PDB file of C-alpha atoms in Angstrom:
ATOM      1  CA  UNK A   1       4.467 117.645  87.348  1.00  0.00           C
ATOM      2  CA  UNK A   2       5.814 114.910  89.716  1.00  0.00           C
ATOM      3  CA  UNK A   3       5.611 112.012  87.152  1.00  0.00           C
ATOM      4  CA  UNK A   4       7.805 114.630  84.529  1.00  0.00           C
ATOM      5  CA  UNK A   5      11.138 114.994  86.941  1.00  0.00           C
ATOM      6  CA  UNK A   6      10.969 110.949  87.831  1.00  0.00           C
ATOM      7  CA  UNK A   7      10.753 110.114  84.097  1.00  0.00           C
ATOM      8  CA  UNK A   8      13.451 112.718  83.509  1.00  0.00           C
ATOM      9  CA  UNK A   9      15.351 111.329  86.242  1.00  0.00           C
ATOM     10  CA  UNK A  10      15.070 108.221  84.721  1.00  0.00           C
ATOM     11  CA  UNK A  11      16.082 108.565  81.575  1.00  0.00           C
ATOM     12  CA  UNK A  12      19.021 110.631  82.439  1.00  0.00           C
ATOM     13  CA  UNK A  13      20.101 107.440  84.711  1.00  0.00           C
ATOM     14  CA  UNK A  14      19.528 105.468  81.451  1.00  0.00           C
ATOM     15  CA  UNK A  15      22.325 107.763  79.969  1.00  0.00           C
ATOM     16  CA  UNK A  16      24.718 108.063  82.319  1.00  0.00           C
ATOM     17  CA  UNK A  17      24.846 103.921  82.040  1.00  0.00           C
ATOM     18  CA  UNK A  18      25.374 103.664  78.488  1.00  0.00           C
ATOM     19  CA  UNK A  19      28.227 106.799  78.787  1.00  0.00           C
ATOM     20  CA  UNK A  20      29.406 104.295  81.464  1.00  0.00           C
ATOM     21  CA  UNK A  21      30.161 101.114  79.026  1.00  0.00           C
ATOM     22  CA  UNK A  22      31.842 103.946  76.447  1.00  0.00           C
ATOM     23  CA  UNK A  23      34.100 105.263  79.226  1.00  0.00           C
ATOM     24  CA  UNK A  24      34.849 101.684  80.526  1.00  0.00           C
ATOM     25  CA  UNK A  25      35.737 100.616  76.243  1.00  0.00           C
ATOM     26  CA  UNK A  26      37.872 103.905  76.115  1.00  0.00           C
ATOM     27  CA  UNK A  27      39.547 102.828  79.414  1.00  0.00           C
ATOM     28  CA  UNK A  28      40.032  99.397  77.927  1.00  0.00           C
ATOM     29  CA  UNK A  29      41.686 100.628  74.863  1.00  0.00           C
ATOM     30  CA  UNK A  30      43.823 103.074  76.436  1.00  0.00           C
ATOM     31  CA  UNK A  31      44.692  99.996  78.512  1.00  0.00           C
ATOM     32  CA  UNK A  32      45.675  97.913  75.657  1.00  0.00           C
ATOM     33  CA  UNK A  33      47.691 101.007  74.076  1.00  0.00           C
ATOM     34  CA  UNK A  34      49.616 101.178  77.133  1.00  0.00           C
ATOM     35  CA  UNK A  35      50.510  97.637  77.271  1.00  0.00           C
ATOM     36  CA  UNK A  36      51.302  97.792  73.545  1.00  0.00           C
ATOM     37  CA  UNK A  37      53.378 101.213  74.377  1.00  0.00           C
ATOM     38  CA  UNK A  38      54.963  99.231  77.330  1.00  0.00           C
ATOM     39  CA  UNK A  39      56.017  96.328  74.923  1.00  0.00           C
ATOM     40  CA  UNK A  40      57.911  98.503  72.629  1.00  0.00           C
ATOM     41  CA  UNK A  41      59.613 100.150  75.058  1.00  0.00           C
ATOM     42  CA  UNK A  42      60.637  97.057  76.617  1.00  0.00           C
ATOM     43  CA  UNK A  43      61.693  96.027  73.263  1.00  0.00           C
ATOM     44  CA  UNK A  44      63.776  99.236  72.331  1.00  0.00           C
ATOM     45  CA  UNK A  45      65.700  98.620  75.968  1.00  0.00           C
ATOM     46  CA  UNK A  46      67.006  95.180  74.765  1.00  0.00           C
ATOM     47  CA  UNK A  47      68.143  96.709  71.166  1.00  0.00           C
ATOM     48  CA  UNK A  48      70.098  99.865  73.635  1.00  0.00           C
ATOM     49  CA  UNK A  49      71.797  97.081  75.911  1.00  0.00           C
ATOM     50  CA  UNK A  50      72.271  94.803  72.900  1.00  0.00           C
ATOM     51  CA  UNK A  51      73.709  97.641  71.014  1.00  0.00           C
ATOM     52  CA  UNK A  52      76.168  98.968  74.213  1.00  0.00           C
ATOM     53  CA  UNK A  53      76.964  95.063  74.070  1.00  0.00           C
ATOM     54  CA  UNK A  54      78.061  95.357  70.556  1.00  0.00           C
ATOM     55  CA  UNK A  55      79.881  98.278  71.118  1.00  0.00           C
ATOM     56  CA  UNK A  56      81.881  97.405  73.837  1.00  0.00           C
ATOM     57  CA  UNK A  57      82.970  94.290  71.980  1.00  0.00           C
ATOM     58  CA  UNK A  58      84.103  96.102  69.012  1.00  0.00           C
ATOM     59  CA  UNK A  59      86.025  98.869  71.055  1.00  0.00           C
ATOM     60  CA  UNK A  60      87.826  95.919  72.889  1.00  0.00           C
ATOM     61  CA  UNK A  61      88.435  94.077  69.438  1.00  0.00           C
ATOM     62  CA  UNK A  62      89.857  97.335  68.105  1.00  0.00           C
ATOM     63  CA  UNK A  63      92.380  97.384  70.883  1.00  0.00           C
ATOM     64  CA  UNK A  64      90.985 100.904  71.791  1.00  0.00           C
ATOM     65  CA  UNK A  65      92.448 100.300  75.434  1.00  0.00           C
ATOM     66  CA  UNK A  66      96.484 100.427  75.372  1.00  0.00           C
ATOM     67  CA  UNK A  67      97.071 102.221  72.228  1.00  0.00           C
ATOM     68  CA  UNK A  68     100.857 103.319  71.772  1.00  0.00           C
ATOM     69  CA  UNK A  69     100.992 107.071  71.474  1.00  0.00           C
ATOM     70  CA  UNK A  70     103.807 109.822  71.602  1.00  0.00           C
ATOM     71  CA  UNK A  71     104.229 113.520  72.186  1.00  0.00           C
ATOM     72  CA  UNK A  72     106.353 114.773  69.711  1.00  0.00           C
ATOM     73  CA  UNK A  73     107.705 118.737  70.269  1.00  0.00           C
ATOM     74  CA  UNK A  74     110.383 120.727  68.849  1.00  0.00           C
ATOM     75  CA  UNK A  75     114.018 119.557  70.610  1.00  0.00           C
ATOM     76  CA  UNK A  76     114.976 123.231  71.381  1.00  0.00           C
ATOM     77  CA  UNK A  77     112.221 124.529  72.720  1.00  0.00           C
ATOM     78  CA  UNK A  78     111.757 123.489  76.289  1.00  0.00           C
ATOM     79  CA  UNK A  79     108.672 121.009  76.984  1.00  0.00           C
ATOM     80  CA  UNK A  80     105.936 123.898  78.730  1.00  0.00           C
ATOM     81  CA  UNK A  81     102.959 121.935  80.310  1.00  0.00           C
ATOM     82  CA  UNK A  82     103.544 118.430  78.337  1.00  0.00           C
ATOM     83  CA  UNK A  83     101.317 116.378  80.527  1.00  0.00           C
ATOM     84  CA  UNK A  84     103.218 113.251  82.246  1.00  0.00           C
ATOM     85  CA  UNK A  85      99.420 111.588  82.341  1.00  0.00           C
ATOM     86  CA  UNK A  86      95.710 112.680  82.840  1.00  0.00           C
ATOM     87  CA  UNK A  87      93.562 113.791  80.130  1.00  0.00           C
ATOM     88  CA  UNK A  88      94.927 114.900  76.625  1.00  0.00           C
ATOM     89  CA  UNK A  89      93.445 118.027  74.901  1.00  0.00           C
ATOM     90  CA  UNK A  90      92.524 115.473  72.041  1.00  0.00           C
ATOM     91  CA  UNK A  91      89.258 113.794  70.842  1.00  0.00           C
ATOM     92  CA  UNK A  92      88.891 110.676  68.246  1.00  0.00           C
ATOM     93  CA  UNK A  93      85.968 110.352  66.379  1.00  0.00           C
ATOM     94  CA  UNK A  94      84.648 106.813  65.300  1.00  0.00           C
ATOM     95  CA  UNK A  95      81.443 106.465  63.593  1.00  0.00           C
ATOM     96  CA  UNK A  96      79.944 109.602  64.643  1.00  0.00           C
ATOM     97  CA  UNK A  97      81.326 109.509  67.733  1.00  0.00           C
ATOM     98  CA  UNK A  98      83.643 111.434  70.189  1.00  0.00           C
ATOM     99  CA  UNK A  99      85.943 109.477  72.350  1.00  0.00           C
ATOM    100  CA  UNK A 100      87.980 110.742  74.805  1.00  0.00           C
ATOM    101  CA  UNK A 101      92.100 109.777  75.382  1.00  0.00           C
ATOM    102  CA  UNK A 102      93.730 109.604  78.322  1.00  0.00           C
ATOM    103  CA  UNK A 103      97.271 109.529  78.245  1.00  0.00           C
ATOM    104  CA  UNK A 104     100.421 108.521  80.406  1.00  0.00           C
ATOM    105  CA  UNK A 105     103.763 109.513  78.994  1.00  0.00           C
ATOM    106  CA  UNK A 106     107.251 108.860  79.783  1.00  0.00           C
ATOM    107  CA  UNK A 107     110.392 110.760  79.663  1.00  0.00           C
ATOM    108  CA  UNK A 108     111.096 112.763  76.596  1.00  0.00           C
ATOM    109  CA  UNK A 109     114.260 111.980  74.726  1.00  0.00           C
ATOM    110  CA  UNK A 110     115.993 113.828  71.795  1.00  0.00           C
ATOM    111  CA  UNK A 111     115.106 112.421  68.256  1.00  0.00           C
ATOM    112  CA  UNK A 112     117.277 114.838  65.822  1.00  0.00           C
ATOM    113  CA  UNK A 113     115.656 117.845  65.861  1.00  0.00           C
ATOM    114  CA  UNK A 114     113.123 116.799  68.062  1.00  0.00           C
ATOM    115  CA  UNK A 115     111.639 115.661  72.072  1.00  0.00           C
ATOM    116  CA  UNK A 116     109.694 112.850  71.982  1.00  0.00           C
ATOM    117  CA  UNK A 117     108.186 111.090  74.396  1.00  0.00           C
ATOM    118  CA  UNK A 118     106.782 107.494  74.200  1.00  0.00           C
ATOM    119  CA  UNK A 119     103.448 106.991  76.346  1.00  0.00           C
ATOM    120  CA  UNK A 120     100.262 104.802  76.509  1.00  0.00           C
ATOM    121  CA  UNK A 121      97.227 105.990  75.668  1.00  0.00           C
ATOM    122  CA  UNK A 122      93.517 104.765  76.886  1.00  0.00           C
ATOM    123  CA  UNK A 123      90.219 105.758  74.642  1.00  0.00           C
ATOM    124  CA  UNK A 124      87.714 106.033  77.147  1.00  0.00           C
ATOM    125  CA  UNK A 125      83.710 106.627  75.745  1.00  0.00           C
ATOM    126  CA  UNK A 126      81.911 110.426  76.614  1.00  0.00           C
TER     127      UNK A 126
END
């Protein structure tokens, strides 16, 4: 009965050594998945920055940073709330995607029938 639990003990050691080598390949290739994972992320950062790059360049082309805008209200009724600078209640889309304006205005003037008021205007991203 002795010789029976050593030989089982034995074997089972056998086992647990050959489960060993699987576990250390399925640790290996999880290893090289990760690195692999790793790589692409690494990769996707570099398109994002080259992207924001590309972006920024074409915003500055555009001239998207002193644009000439104007507030234009009726001439007899009396300017409520016209903002003299801060943000505008107004969004620009460009390629799928809201900007927002910020405005400084200067003193309206009487155009006919109407106020209007020359200003600068900045198109800042979200």
């Amino acid at each position: 009965m002795v010789l029976l639990l050593v030989a089982a003990g034995c074997s089972s050691g056998n086992a647990s050594r050959r489960g060993g080598g699987s576990l250390e390949a399925r640790a290996e290739e999880l290893e090289q998945s990760n690195q692999a994972l790793r790589e692409q992320l690494r990769q996707k950062d570099a398109q994002v920055e080259q992207s924001f790059a590309s972006a920024t360049q074409a915003e500055n082309a555009a001239g998207l940073q002193n644009l000439g805008c104007t507030a234009v209200m009726p001439a007899k009724a009396a300017p409520k709330g016209m903002p003299r600078s801060g943000e505008v209640h107004a969004r620009l889309g460009l390629t799928h995607q809201s900007y927002r304006m910020t405005a400084t205005f200067s003193s309206p003037r009487n155009t006919g029938n109407w106020r209007v008021a020359p200003g600068t205007c900045t198109v800042a991203s979200p």
